Tab-separated table of C-alpha atoms and ligand atoms in Angstrom:
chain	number	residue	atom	x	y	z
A	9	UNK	CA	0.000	0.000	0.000
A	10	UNK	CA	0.894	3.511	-0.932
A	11	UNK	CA	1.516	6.399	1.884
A	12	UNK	CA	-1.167	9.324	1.123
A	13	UNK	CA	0.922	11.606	-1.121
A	14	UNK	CA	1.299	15.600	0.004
A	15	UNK	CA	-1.968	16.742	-1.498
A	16	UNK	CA	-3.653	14.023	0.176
A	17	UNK	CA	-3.982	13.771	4.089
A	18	UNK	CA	-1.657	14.125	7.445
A	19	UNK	CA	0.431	16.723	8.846
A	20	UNK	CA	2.688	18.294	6.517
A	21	UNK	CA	5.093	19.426	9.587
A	22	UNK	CA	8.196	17.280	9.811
A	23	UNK	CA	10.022	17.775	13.519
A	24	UNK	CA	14.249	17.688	13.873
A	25	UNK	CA	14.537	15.538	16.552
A	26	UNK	CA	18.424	16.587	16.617
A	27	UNK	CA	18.896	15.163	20.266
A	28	UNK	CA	21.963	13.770	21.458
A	29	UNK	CA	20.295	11.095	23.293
A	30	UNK	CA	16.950	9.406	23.880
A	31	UNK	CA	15.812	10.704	27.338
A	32	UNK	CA	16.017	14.345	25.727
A	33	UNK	CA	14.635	13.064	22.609
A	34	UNK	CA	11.540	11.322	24.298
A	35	UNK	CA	11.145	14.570	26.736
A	36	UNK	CA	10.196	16.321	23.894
A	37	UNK	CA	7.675	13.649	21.827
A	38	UNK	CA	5.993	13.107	25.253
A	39	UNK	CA	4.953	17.025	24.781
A	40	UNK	CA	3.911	16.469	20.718
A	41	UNK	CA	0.939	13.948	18.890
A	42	UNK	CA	1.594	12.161	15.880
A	43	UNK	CA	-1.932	14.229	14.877
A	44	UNK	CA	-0.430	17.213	14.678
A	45	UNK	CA	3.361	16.359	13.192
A	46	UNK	CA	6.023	13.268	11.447
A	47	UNK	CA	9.435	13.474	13.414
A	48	UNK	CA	12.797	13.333	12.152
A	49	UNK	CA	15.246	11.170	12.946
A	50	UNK	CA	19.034	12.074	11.597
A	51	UNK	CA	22.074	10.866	12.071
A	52	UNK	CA	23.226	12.447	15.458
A	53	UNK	CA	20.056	10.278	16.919
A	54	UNK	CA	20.577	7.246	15.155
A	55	UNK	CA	23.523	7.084	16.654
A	56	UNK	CA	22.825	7.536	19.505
A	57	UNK	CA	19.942	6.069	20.236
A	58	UNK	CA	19.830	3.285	17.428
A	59	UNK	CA	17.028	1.616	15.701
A	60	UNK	CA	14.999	0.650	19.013
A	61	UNK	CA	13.978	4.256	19.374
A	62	UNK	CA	12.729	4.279	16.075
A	63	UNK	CA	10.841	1.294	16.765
A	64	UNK	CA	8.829	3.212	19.735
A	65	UNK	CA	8.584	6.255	17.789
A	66	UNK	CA	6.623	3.851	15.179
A	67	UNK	CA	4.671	1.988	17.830
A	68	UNK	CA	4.138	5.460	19.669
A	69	UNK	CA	1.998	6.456	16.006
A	70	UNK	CA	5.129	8.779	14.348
A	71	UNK	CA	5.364	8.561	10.902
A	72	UNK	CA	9.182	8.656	11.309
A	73	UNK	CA	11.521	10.525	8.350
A	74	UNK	CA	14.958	8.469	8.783
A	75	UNK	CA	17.128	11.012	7.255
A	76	UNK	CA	20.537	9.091	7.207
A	77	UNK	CA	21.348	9.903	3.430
A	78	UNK	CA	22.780	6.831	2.715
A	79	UNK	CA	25.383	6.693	0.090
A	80	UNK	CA	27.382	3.901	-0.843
A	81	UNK	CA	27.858	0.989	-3.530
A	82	UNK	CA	24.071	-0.163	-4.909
A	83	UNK	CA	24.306	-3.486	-2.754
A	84	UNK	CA	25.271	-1.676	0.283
A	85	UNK	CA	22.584	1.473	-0.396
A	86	UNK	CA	19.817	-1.361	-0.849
A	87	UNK	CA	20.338	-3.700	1.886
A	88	UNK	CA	20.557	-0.310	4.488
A	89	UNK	CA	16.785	1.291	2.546
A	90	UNK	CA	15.522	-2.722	3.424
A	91	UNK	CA	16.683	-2.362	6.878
A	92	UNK	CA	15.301	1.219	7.324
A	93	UNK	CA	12.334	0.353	5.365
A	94	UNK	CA	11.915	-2.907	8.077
A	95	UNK	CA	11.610	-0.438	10.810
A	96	UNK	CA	8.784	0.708	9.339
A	97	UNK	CA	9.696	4.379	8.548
A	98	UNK	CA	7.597	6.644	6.425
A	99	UNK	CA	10.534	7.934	4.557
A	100	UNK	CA	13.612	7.475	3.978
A	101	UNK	CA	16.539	9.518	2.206
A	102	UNK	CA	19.853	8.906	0.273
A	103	UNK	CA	22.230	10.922	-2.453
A	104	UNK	CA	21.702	11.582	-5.949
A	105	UNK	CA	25.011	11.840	-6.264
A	106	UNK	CA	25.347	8.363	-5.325
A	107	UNK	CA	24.282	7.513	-9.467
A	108	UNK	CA	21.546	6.374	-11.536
A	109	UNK	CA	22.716	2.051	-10.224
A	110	UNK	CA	22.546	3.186	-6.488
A	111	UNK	CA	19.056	4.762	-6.896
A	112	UNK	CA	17.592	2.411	-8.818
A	113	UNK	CA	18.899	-0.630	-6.204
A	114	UNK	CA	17.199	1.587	-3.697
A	115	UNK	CA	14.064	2.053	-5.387
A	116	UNK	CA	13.709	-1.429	-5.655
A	117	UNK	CA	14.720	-2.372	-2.321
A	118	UNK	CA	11.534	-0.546	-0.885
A	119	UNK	CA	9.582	-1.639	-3.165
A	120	UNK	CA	10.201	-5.354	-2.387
A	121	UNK	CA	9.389	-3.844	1.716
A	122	UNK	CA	7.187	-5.973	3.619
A	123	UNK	CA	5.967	-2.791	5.736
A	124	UNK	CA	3.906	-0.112	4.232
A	125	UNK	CA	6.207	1.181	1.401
A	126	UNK	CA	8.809	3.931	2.799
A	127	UNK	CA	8.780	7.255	0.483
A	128	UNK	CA	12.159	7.118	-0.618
A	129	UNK	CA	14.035	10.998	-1.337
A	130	UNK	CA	17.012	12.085	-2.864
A	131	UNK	CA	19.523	15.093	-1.857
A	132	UNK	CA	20.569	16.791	-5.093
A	133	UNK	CA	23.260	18.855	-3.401
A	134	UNK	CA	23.559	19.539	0.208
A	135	UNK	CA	22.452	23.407	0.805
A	136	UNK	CA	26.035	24.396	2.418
A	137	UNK	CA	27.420	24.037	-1.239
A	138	UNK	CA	27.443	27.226	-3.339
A	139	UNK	CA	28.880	27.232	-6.674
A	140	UNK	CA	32.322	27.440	-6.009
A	141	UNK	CA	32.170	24.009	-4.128
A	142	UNK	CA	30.667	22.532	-6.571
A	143	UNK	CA	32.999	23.846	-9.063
A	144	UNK	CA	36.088	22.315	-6.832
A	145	UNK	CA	34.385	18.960	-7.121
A	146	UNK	CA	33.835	19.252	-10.541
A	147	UNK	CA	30.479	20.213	-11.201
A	148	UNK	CA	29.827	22.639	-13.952
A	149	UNK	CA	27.305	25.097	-14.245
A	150	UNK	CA	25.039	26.877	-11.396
A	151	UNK	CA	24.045	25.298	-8.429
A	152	UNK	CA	20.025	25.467	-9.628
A	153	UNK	CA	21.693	23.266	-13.043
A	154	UNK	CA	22.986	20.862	-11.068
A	155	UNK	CA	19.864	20.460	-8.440
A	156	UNK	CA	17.509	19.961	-11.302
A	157	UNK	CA	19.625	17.642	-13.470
A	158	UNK	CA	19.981	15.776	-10.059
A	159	UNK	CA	16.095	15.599	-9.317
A	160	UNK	CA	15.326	14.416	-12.923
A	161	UNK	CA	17.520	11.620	-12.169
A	162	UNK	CA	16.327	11.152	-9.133
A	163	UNK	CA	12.922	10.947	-10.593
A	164	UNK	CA	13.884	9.033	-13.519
A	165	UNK	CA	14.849	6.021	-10.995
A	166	UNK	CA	12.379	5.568	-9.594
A	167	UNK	CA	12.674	7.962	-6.496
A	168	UNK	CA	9.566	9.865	-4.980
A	169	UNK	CA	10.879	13.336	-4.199
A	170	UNK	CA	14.238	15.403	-3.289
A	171	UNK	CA	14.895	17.678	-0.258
A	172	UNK	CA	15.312	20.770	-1.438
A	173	UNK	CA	15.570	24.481	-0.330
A	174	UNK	CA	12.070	27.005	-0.547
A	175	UNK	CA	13.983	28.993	-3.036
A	176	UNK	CA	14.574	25.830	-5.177
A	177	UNK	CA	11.136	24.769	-5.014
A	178	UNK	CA	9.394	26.731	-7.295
A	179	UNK	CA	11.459	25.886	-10.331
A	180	UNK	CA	11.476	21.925	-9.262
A	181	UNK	CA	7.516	21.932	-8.920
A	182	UNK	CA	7.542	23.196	-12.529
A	183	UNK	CA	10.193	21.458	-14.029
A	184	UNK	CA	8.886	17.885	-11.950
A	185	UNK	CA	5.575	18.413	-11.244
A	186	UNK	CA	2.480	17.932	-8.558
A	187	UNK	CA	3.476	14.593	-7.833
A	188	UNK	CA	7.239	14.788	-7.195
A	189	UNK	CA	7.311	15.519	-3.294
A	190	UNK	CA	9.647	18.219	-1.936
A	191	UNK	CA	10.837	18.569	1.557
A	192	UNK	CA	12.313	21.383	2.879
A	193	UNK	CA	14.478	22.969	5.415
A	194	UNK	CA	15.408	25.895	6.669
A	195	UNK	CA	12.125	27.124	8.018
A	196	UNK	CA	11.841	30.181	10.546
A	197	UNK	CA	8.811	32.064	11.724
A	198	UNK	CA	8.340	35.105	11.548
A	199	UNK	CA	10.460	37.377	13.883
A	200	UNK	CA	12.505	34.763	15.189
A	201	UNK	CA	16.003	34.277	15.171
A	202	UNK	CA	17.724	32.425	12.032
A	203	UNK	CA	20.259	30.130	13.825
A	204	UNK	CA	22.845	28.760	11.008
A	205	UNK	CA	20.579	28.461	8.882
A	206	UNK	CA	21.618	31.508	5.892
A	207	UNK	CA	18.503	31.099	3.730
A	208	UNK	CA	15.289	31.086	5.721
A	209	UNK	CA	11.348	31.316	4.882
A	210	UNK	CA	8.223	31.304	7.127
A	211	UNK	CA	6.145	27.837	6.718
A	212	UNK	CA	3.892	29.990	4.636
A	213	UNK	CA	6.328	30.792	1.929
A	214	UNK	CA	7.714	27.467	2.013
A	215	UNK	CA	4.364	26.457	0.671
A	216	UNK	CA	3.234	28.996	-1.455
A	217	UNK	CA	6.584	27.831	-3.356
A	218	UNK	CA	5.727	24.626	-3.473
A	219	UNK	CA	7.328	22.519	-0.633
A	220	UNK	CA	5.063	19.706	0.532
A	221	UNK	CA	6.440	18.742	3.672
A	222	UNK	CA	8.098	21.165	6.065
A	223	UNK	CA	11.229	20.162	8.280
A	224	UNK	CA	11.378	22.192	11.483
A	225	UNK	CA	13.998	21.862	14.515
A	226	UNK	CA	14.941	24.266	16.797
A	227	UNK	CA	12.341	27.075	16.088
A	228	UNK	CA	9.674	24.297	17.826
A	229	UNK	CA	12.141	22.109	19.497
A	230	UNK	CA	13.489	25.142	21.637
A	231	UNK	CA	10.645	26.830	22.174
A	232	UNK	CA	9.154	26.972	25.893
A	233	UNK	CA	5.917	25.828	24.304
A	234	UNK	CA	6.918	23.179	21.783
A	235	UNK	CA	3.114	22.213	21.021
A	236	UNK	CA	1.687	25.465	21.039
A	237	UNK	CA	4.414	26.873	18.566
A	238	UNK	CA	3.285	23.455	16.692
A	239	UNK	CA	-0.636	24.611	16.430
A	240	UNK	CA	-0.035	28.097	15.507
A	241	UNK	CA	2.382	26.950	12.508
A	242	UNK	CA	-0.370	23.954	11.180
A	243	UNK	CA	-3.297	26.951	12.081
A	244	UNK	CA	-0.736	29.230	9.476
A	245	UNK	CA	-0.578	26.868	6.625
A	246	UNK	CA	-4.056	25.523	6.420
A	247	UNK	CA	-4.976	28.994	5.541
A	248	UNK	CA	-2.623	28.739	2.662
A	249	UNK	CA	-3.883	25.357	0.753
B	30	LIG	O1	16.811	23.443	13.669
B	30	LIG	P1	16.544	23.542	12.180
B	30	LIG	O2	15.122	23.939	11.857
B	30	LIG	O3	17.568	24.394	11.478
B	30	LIG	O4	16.732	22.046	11.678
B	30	LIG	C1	16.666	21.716	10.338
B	30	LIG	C2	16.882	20.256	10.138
B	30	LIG	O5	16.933	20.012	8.741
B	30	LIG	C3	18.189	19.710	10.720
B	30	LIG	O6	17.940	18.361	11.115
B	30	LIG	C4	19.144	19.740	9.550
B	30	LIG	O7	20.119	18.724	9.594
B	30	LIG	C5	18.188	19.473	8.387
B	30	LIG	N1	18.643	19.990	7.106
B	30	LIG	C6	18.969	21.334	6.893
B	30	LIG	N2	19.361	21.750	5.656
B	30	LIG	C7	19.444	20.877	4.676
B	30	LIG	C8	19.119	19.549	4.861
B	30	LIG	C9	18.709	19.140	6.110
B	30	LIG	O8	18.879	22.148	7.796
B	30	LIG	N3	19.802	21.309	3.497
């Protein structure tokens, strides 16, 4: 069975659970509901706090976002989106860069899943990049090139979606279309302070661009009221779509 796709269904707010552990991890899902948001598990809390956490973030009702961006040989990419895709994640992410052979053996590999199907994402290229990293690793052209040449591949394997920045979204909705899924970053409210992240948009703008599922971190996960900062944000972007 299929996962509802972004213009179907379920929240659309993604939560950074960028915890070092699980007891600070847990502190904060015990304030959230799996009505009202996914969760996001990287790699600073997978390694932590391993796949059993994941496991009661599933059982808790979480549809969990594993974002470990796996990138390896095919074999070794599609044996790790089968174990990820065991846990019974809602979606999963690895690099385009990674090539056409690794995408396509991860494609598969979820599709063979004996849970509900994972979504399975692509990076295109990691925001910190501008164009003169890219040019050092030997990417020509502009860094919107490259991201769009990457999602086409990304689609053309098989893939449901890339993460991608606000500003990027517009042109990838266009050039991909409805059904391509974008997740995005890099999300501040209003008034609020910007933390490391350079390029920032309110939830709002992230989906009037296009984005269909928003990944937020410390603007809720610092906040005194973590589920009241929550509410306002969903009460935002229903008025939008
Ligand atoms: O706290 P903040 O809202 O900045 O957290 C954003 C989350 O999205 C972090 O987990 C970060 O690793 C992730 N992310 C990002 N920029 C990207 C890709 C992922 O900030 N380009």
């Amino acid at each position: 069975m299929m996962h509802d796709t972004a213009e179907t269904k379920g929240p659309r707010i993604v939560i950074a659970l960028d915890f070092p552990d699980r007891k600070s991890a847990l502190s904060l899902v015990n304030q959230l509901s799996p009505e009202h948001c996914r969760l996001k598990v990287g790699k600073q809390l997978f390694t932590a706090a391993g796949p059993e956490l994941v496991r009661e973030l599933v059982q808790r009702g979480y549809d969990i976002f594993l974002d470990l961006k796996f990138h390896d040989i095919p074999n070794t990419v599609a044996s790790a989106c089968r174990s990820a895709a065991d846990l019974g994640v809602w979606m999963l992410n690895v690099h385009a860069l990674g090539g056409k052979s690794m995408l396509e053996a991860a494609a598969d590999a979820v599709k063979d899943s004996t849970q509900q199907r994972p979504l399975l994402i692509a990076v295109t290229l990691l925001t910190s990049l501008d164009r003169v990293d890219i040019e050092t690793i030997g990417l020509r052209g502009s860094v919107q090139e490259n991201v769009t040449r990457l999602a086409k591949l990304t689609a053309d394997s098989g893939l449901d979606g890339v993460v991608c920045s606000a500003q990027e979204a517009t042109t990838l909705k266009q050039a991909m279309g409805q059904e391509f899924i974008l997740v995005t970053p890099g999300i501040r409210l209003q008034d609020t302070r910007s933390d490391d992240q350079v390029r920032v948009v309110t939830p709002t703008n992230a989906i009037t661009h296009g984005s269909d599922y928003l990944v937020i971190g410390r603007p809720i996960t610092s906040a005194p009221d973590p589920m009241n900062v929550l509410q306002k944000i969903n009460e935002e972007i229903r008025r939008v779509k």
